[in-house]
């Protein structure tokens, strides 16, 4: 796992009408190119009577997989605007398919670019954003006499308890944001006069709501 990053909070479908053409954006979280292709195929089947089903997706924490398709629209007027909307929102591991039912009025190249871009951006806003925050697990071994003071300290400092094991001592596991590890370890050591044994456990991503 690398740095924290953004993605959509939920899959969604957004629709708007622009000069009598229906534009429908289906946006979803994906973890692989195969999954993205599966969603694209599903939308294309569902909207097989549509004039176009254009798409773009970005996969990987470093966006190493990027694909886009105009699906019959003039070159550069659909797939790239969809992809650029994903990049502008700085989101990762997503696929967006914009379906168009032609309404009889031509939009021109500039109009198409705006339509595909704006429809994708509106879908992103509707889906909402979450930030995936990289966290480590700290396993704190503490005596029974210090257990209650430890739990009080964790609550006071808004540190989430992941679980506890009871034996000769108590092992309390907590989740800590990666960028706060050093300060949390030091605070715990100072507060309990170096009477705790602290070891690092597995990492995870915690998803929290994000406001730009």
PDB file of C-alpha atoms in Angstrom:
ATOM      1  CA  UNK A   1       0.000   0.000   0.000  1.00  0.00           C
ATOM      2  CA  UNK A   2       1.183   3.516  -0.792  1.00  0.00           C
ATOM      3  CA  UNK A   3      -0.075   6.979   0.079  1.00  0.00           C
ATOM      4  CA  UNK A   4      -3.630   7.971   0.955  1.00  0.00           C
ATOM      5  CA  UNK A   5      -5.900   8.502  -2.009  1.00  0.00           C
ATOM      6  CA  UNK A   6      -9.446   9.386  -3.034  1.00  0.00           C
ATOM      7  CA  UNK A   7     -12.152   7.352  -4.689  1.00  0.00           C
ATOM      8  CA  UNK A   8     -15.934   7.557  -4.998  1.00  0.00           C
ATOM      9  CA  UNK A   9     -18.016   6.809  -1.914  1.00  0.00           C
ATOM     10  CA  UNK A  10     -20.587   4.746  -3.804  1.00  0.00           C
ATOM     11  CA  UNK A  11     -21.479   3.561  -7.289  1.00  0.00           C
ATOM     12  CA  UNK A  12     -24.094   5.747  -8.936  1.00  0.00           C
ATOM     13  CA  UNK A  13     -25.952   6.585 -12.148  1.00  0.00           C
ATOM     14  CA  UNK A  14     -26.500  10.200 -13.166  1.00  0.00           C
ATOM     15  CA  UNK A  15     -28.634  11.364 -16.097  1.00  0.00           C
ATOM     16  CA  UNK A  16     -29.210  14.694 -17.801  1.00  0.00           C
ATOM     17  CA  UNK A  17     -30.654  15.905 -21.107  1.00  0.00           C
ATOM     18  CA  UNK A  18     -28.603  18.256 -23.269  1.00  0.00           C
ATOM     19  CA  UNK A  19     -30.277  19.580 -26.437  1.00  0.00           C
ATOM     20  CA  UNK A  20     -32.626  16.595 -26.506  1.00  0.00           C
ATOM     21  CA  UNK A  21     -29.818  14.016 -26.189  1.00  0.00           C
ATOM     22  CA  UNK A  22     -29.887  11.850 -23.047  1.00  0.00           C
ATOM     23  CA  UNK A  23     -26.515  11.496 -21.333  1.00  0.00           C
ATOM     24  CA  UNK A  24     -26.338   8.796 -18.646  1.00  0.00           C
ATOM     25  CA  UNK A  25     -23.147   8.335 -16.621  1.00  0.00           C
ATOM     26  CA  UNK A  26     -22.629   5.074 -14.767  1.00  0.00           C
ATOM     27  CA  UNK A  27     -19.660   5.347 -12.401  1.00  0.00           C
ATOM     28  CA  UNK A  28     -18.348   2.531 -10.228  1.00  0.00           C
ATOM     29  CA  UNK A  29     -15.399   1.527  -8.089  1.00  0.00           C
ATOM     30  CA  UNK A  30     -13.227  -1.243  -9.520  1.00  0.00           C
ATOM     31  CA  UNK A  31     -10.100  -3.069  -8.396  1.00  0.00           C
ATOM     32  CA  UNK A  32      -8.943  -4.542 -11.717  1.00  0.00           C
ATOM     33  CA  UNK A  33      -9.145  -3.991 -15.460  1.00  0.00           C
ATOM     34  CA  UNK A  34     -11.203  -7.183 -15.789  1.00  0.00           C
ATOM     35  CA  UNK A  35     -13.763  -5.785 -13.356  1.00  0.00           C
ATOM     36  CA  UNK A  36     -13.895  -2.509 -15.293  1.00  0.00           C
ATOM     37  CA  UNK A  37     -14.449  -4.355 -18.583  1.00  0.00           C
ATOM     38  CA  UNK A  38     -17.211  -6.393 -16.972  1.00  0.00           C
ATOM     39  CA  UNK A  39     -19.086  -3.263 -15.889  1.00  0.00           C
ATOM     40  CA  UNK A  40     -18.607  -1.699 -19.332  1.00  0.00           C
ATOM     41  CA  UNK A  41     -20.016  -4.819 -21.013  1.00  0.00           C
ATOM     42  CA  UNK A  42     -22.978  -4.833 -18.620  1.00  0.00           C
ATOM     43  CA  UNK A  43     -23.814  -1.182 -19.372  1.00  0.00           C
ATOM     44  CA  UNK A  44     -23.385  -1.722 -23.124  1.00  0.00           C
ATOM     45  CA  UNK A  45     -25.799  -4.658 -22.952  1.00  0.00           C
ATOM     46  CA  UNK A  46     -28.295  -2.710 -20.860  1.00  0.00           C
ATOM     47  CA  UNK A  47     -28.106   0.245 -23.274  1.00  0.00           C
ATOM     48  CA  UNK A  48     -27.543  -1.681 -26.513  1.00  0.00           C
ATOM     49  CA  UNK A  49     -30.045   0.613 -28.305  1.00  0.00           C
ATOM     50  CA  UNK A  50     -28.096   3.730 -27.305  1.00  0.00           C
ATOM     51  CA  UNK A  51     -26.222   5.729 -29.935  1.00  0.00           C
ATOM     52  CA  UNK A  52     -22.937   5.548 -27.999  1.00  0.00           C
ATOM     53  CA  UNK A  53     -21.509   4.005 -24.819  1.00  0.00           C
ATOM     54  CA  UNK A  54     -18.261   5.879 -24.242  1.00  0.00           C
ATOM     55  CA  UNK A  55     -16.011   5.144 -21.269  1.00  0.00           C
ATOM     56  CA  UNK A  56     -12.810   5.730 -19.366  1.00  0.00           C
ATOM     57  CA  UNK A  57     -11.199   4.110 -16.355  1.00  0.00           C
ATOM     58  CA  UNK A  58      -8.183   4.558 -14.092  1.00  0.00           C
ATOM     59  CA  UNK A  59      -6.924   1.689 -11.974  1.00  0.00           C
ATOM     60  CA  UNK A  60      -4.143   1.421  -9.428  1.00  0.00           C
ATOM     61  CA  UNK A  61      -2.919   3.721  -6.690  1.00  0.00           C
ATOM     62  CA  UNK A  62      -0.582   5.306  -9.264  1.00  0.00           C
ATOM     63  CA  UNK A  63      -3.176   5.087 -12.092  1.00  0.00           C
ATOM     64  CA  UNK A  64      -0.872   2.803 -14.075  1.00  0.00           C
ATOM     65  CA  UNK A  65      -3.864   1.481 -16.046  1.00  0.00           C
ATOM     66  CA  UNK A  66      -5.746   4.152 -18.015  1.00  0.00           C
ATOM     67  CA  UNK A  67      -8.087   3.471 -20.916  1.00  0.00           C
ATOM     68  CA  UNK A  68     -10.705   5.503 -22.791  1.00  0.00           C
ATOM     69  CA  UNK A  69     -13.019   5.035 -25.770  1.00  0.00           C
ATOM     70  CA  UNK A  70     -15.066   7.408 -27.949  1.00  0.00           C
ATOM     71  CA  UNK A  71     -17.248   4.483 -29.096  1.00  0.00           C
ATOM     72  CA  UNK A  72     -18.081   6.085 -32.425  1.00  0.00           C
ATOM     73  CA  UNK A  73     -18.166   9.744 -31.382  1.00  0.00           C
ATOM     74  CA  UNK A  74     -15.688  12.045 -33.192  1.00  0.00           C
ATOM     75  CA  UNK A  75     -12.130  11.335 -32.031  1.00  0.00           C
ATOM     76  CA  UNK A  76     -11.272  13.032 -28.734  1.00  0.00           C
ATOM     77  CA  UNK A  77     -14.788  14.275 -27.954  1.00  0.00           C
ATOM     78  CA  UNK A  78     -15.905  11.617 -25.434  1.00  0.00           C
ATOM     79  CA  UNK A  79     -13.373   9.194 -23.970  1.00  0.00           C
ATOM     80  CA  UNK A  80     -10.689  11.765 -23.212  1.00  0.00           C
ATOM     81  CA  UNK A  81     -13.128  14.280 -21.614  1.00  0.00           C
ATOM     82  CA  UNK A  82     -14.451  11.467 -19.391  1.00  0.00           C
ATOM     83  CA  UNK A  83     -10.896  10.479 -18.429  1.00  0.00           C
ATOM     84  CA  UNK A  84      -9.895  14.086 -17.766  1.00  0.00           C
ATOM     85  CA  UNK A  85     -12.900  14.509 -15.464  1.00  0.00           C
ATOM     86  CA  UNK A  86     -11.692  11.524 -13.404  1.00  0.00           C
ATOM     87  CA  UNK A  87      -8.186  12.989 -13.272  1.00  0.00           C
ATOM     88  CA  UNK A  88      -9.468  16.432 -12.301  1.00  0.00           C
ATOM     89  CA  UNK A  89     -11.353  14.901  -9.354  1.00  0.00           C
ATOM     90  CA  UNK A  90      -8.110  13.071  -8.374  1.00  0.00           C
ATOM     91  CA  UNK A  91      -9.968   9.804  -7.869  1.00  0.00           C
ATOM     92  CA  UNK A  92      -8.604   6.308  -8.396  1.00  0.00           C
ATOM     93  CA  UNK A  93      -9.883   2.788  -9.101  1.00  0.00           C
ATOM     94  CA  UNK A  94     -12.992   3.935 -10.985  1.00  0.00           C
ATOM     95  CA  UNK A  95     -14.722   3.312 -14.294  1.00  0.00           C
ATOM     96  CA  UNK A  96     -17.152   5.782 -15.888  1.00  0.00           C
ATOM     97  CA  UNK A  97     -19.400   4.931 -18.829  1.00  0.00           C
ATOM     98  CA  UNK A  98     -21.380   7.749 -20.432  1.00  0.00           C
ATOM     99  CA  UNK A  99     -24.293   6.499 -22.527  1.00  0.00           C
ATOM    100  CA  UNK A 100     -25.767   8.811 -25.151  1.00  0.00           C
ATOM    101  CA  UNK A 101     -29.172   8.557 -26.785  1.00  0.00           C
ATOM    102  CA  UNK A 102     -29.033  11.005 -29.696  1.00  0.00           C
ATOM    103  CA  UNK A 103     -31.899  13.492 -29.669  1.00  0.00           C
ATOM    104  CA  UNK A 104     -31.622  14.817 -33.204  1.00  0.00           C
ATOM    105  CA  UNK A 105     -29.606  17.990 -32.534  1.00  0.00           C
ATOM    106  CA  UNK A 106     -25.874  17.923 -33.278  1.00  0.00           C
ATOM    107  CA  UNK A 107     -23.716  19.405 -30.532  1.00  0.00           C
ATOM    108  CA  UNK A 108     -20.464  19.937 -32.429  1.00  0.00           C
ATOM    109  CA  UNK A 109     -17.056  18.916 -31.107  1.00  0.00           C
ATOM    110  CA  UNK A 110     -16.965  21.526 -28.346  1.00  0.00           C
ATOM    111  CA  UNK A 111     -20.503  20.723 -27.256  1.00  0.00           C
ATOM    112  CA  UNK A 112     -19.741  17.001 -27.100  1.00  0.00           C
ATOM    113  CA  UNK A 113     -16.610  17.555 -25.031  1.00  0.00           C
ATOM    114  CA  UNK A 114     -18.549  19.692 -22.555  1.00  0.00           C
ATOM    115  CA  UNK A 115     -21.459  17.248 -22.431  1.00  0.00           C
ATOM    116  CA  UNK A 116     -19.329  14.182 -21.700  1.00  0.00           C
ATOM    117  CA  UNK A 117     -17.110  16.049 -19.255  1.00  0.00           C
ATOM    118  CA  UNK A 118     -19.943  17.725 -17.346  1.00  0.00           C
ATOM    119  CA  UNK A 119     -22.022  14.545 -17.149  1.00  0.00           C
ATOM    120  CA  UNK A 120     -19.067  12.652 -15.669  1.00  0.00           C
ATOM    121  CA  UNK A 121     -18.291  15.429 -13.191  1.00  0.00           C
ATOM    122  CA  UNK A 122     -21.932  15.572 -12.069  1.00  0.00           C
ATOM    123  CA  UNK A 123     -21.899  11.803 -11.521  1.00  0.00           C
ATOM    124  CA  UNK A 124     -18.761  12.107  -9.387  1.00  0.00           C
ATOM    125  CA  UNK A 125     -20.436  14.779  -7.248  1.00  0.00           C
ATOM    126  CA  UNK A 126     -23.527  12.595  -6.884  1.00  0.00           C
ATOM    127  CA  UNK A 127     -21.426   9.585  -5.857  1.00  0.00           C
ATOM    128  CA  UNK A 128     -19.499  11.564  -3.245  1.00  0.00           C
ATOM    129  CA  UNK A 129     -15.867  11.085  -2.290  1.00  0.00           C
ATOM    130  CA  UNK A 130     -14.066   9.144   0.405  1.00  0.00           C
ATOM    131  CA  UNK A 131     -10.427   9.275   1.377  1.00  0.00           C
ATOM    132  CA  UNK A 132      -8.670   6.000   2.011  1.00  0.00           C
ATOM    133  CA  UNK A 133      -6.287   6.660   4.889  1.00  0.00           C
ATOM    134  CA  UNK A 134      -3.374   4.271   5.409  1.00  0.00           C
ATOM    135  CA  UNK A 135      -3.286   2.977   8.985  1.00  0.00           C
ATOM    136  CA  UNK A 136      -1.096   0.633  11.003  1.00  0.00           C
ATOM    137  CA  UNK A 137      -2.173  -1.594  13.870  1.00  0.00           C
ATOM    138  CA  UNK A 138      -0.348  -1.015  17.151  1.00  0.00           C
ATOM    139  CA  UNK A 139      -0.451  -3.894  19.624  1.00  0.00           C
ATOM    140  CA  UNK A 140      -0.065  -2.597  23.164  1.00  0.00           C
ATOM    141  CA  UNK A 141       0.780  -5.083  25.918  1.00  0.00           C
ATOM    142  CA  UNK A 142      -0.304  -3.716  29.277  1.00  0.00           C
ATOM    143  CA  UNK A 143      -0.765  -5.003  32.830  1.00  0.00           C
ATOM    144  CA  UNK A 144      -4.280  -5.382  34.194  1.00  0.00           C
ATOM    145  CA  UNK A 145      -3.685  -2.506  36.603  1.00  0.00           C
ATOM    146  CA  UNK A 146      -2.912  -0.205  33.694  1.00  0.00           C
ATOM    147  CA  UNK A 147      -5.658  -1.524  31.399  1.00  0.00           C
ATOM    148  CA  UNK A 148      -8.462   0.844  32.419  1.00  0.00           C
ATOM    149  CA  UNK A 149      -6.195   3.929  32.353  1.00  0.00           C
ATOM    150  CA  UNK A 150      -5.045   2.872  28.868  1.00  0.00           C
ATOM    151  CA  UNK A 151      -8.633   2.554  27.596  1.00  0.00           C
ATOM    152  CA  UNK A 152      -9.462   5.961  29.080  1.00  0.00           C
ATOM    153  CA  UNK A 153      -6.408   7.476  27.385  1.00  0.00           C
ATOM    154  CA  UNK A 154      -7.337   5.941  24.019  1.00  0.00           C
ATOM    155  CA  UNK A 155     -10.898   7.241  24.277  1.00  0.00           C
ATOM    156  CA  UNK A 156      -9.721  10.720  25.237  1.00  0.00           C
ATOM    157  CA  UNK A 157      -7.415  10.800  22.218  1.00  0.00           C
ATOM    158  CA  UNK A 158      -9.961   9.320  19.755  1.00  0.00           C
ATOM    159  CA  UNK A 159      -7.846   6.240  19.041  1.00  0.00           C
ATOM    160  CA  UNK A 160      -9.917   3.320  17.742  1.00  0.00           C
ATOM    161  CA  UNK A 161      -9.587  -0.046  19.534  1.00  0.00           C
ATOM    162  CA  UNK A 162      -9.312  -2.896  17.023  1.00  0.00           C
ATOM    163  CA  UNK A 163      -9.520  -5.730  19.558  1.00  0.00           C
ATOM    164  CA  UNK A 164      -8.200  -7.149  22.811  1.00  0.00           C
ATOM    165  CA  UNK A 165      -6.606 -10.400  23.988  1.00  0.00           C
ATOM    166  CA  UNK A 166      -6.500 -11.458  27.634  1.00  0.00           C
ATOM    167  CA  UNK A 167      -3.718 -13.575  29.132  1.00  0.00           C
ATOM    168  CA  UNK A 168      -1.015 -12.889  31.674  1.00  0.00           C
ATOM    169  CA  UNK A 169      -1.352  -9.303  30.461  1.00  0.00           C
ATOM    170  CA  UNK A 170      -3.815  -7.580  28.137  1.00  0.00           C
ATOM    171  CA  UNK A 171      -2.915  -6.956  24.486  1.00  0.00           C
ATOM    172  CA  UNK A 172      -4.934  -4.013  23.178  1.00  0.00           C
ATOM    173  CA  UNK A 173      -4.745  -3.401  19.424  1.00  0.00           C
ATOM    174  CA  UNK A 174      -5.463   0.072  18.044  1.00  0.00           C
ATOM    175  CA  UNK A 175      -5.579   1.662  14.583  1.00  0.00           C
ATOM    176  CA  UNK A 176      -3.294   4.640  14.008  1.00  0.00           C
ATOM    177  CA  UNK A 177      -2.903   6.773  10.894  1.00  0.00           C
ATOM    178  CA  UNK A 178       0.476   6.076   9.310  1.00  0.00           C
ATOM    179  CA  UNK A 179       1.597   9.712   9.531  1.00  0.00           C
ATOM    180  CA  UNK A 180       0.785   9.817  13.268  1.00  0.00           C
ATOM    181  CA  UNK A 181       2.598   6.624  14.303  1.00  0.00           C
ATOM    182  CA  UNK A 182       5.701   8.240  15.790  1.00  0.00           C
ATOM    183  CA  UNK A 183       3.807  10.821  17.838  1.00  0.00           C
ATOM    184  CA  UNK A 184       1.268   8.272  19.152  1.00  0.00           C
ATOM    185  CA  UNK A 185       4.031   5.868  20.209  1.00  0.00           C
ATOM    186  CA  UNK A 186       5.891   8.671  22.009  1.00  0.00           C
ATOM    187  CA  UNK A 187       2.738   9.937  23.743  1.00  0.00           C
ATOM    188  CA  UNK A 188       1.840   6.432  24.953  1.00  0.00           C
ATOM    189  CA  UNK A 189       5.391   5.790  26.180  1.00  0.00           C
ATOM    190  CA  UNK A 190       5.547   9.113  28.025  1.00  0.00           C
ATOM    191  CA  UNK A 191       2.059   8.831  29.516  1.00  0.00           C
ATOM    192  CA  UNK A 192       2.648   5.332  30.918  1.00  0.00           C
ATOM    193  CA  UNK A 193       6.277   5.854  31.939  1.00  0.00           C
ATOM    194  CA  UNK A 194       7.638   3.315  29.454  1.00  0.00           C
ATOM    195  CA  UNK A 195       5.593   0.509  31.091  1.00  0.00           C
ATOM    196  CA  UNK A 196       3.920  -0.549  27.837  1.00  0.00           C
ATOM    197  CA  UNK A 197       5.214  -2.903  25.189  1.00  0.00           C
ATOM    198  CA  UNK A 198       4.256  -1.586  21.740  1.00  0.00           C
ATOM    199  CA  UNK A 199       4.636  -3.530  18.478  1.00  0.00           C
ATOM    200  CA  UNK A 200       3.370  -2.830  14.953  1.00  0.00           C
ATOM    201  CA  UNK A 201       0.885  -5.185  13.328  1.00  0.00           C
ATOM    202  CA  UNK A 202      -0.856  -5.376   9.919  1.00  0.00           C
ATOM    203  CA  UNK A 203      -1.731  -2.315   7.831  1.00  0.00           C
ATOM    204  CA  UNK A 204      -5.121  -1.368   6.406  1.00  0.00           C
ATOM    205  CA  UNK A 205      -6.908   1.425   4.557  1.00  0.00           C
ATOM    206  CA  UNK A 206      -9.612   3.216   6.523  1.00  0.00           C
ATOM    207  CA  UNK A 207     -12.284   4.995   4.499  1.00  0.00           C
ATOM    208  CA  UNK A 208     -13.415   8.394   5.753  1.00  0.00           C
ATOM    209  CA  UNK A 209     -15.731  10.973   4.135  1.00  0.00           C
ATOM    210  CA  UNK A 210     -13.869  13.632   2.165  1.00  0.00           C
ATOM    211  CA  UNK A 211     -14.804  17.258   1.624  1.00  0.00           C
ATOM    212  CA  UNK A 212     -12.819  19.126  -1.031  1.00  0.00           C
TER     213      UNK A 212
END
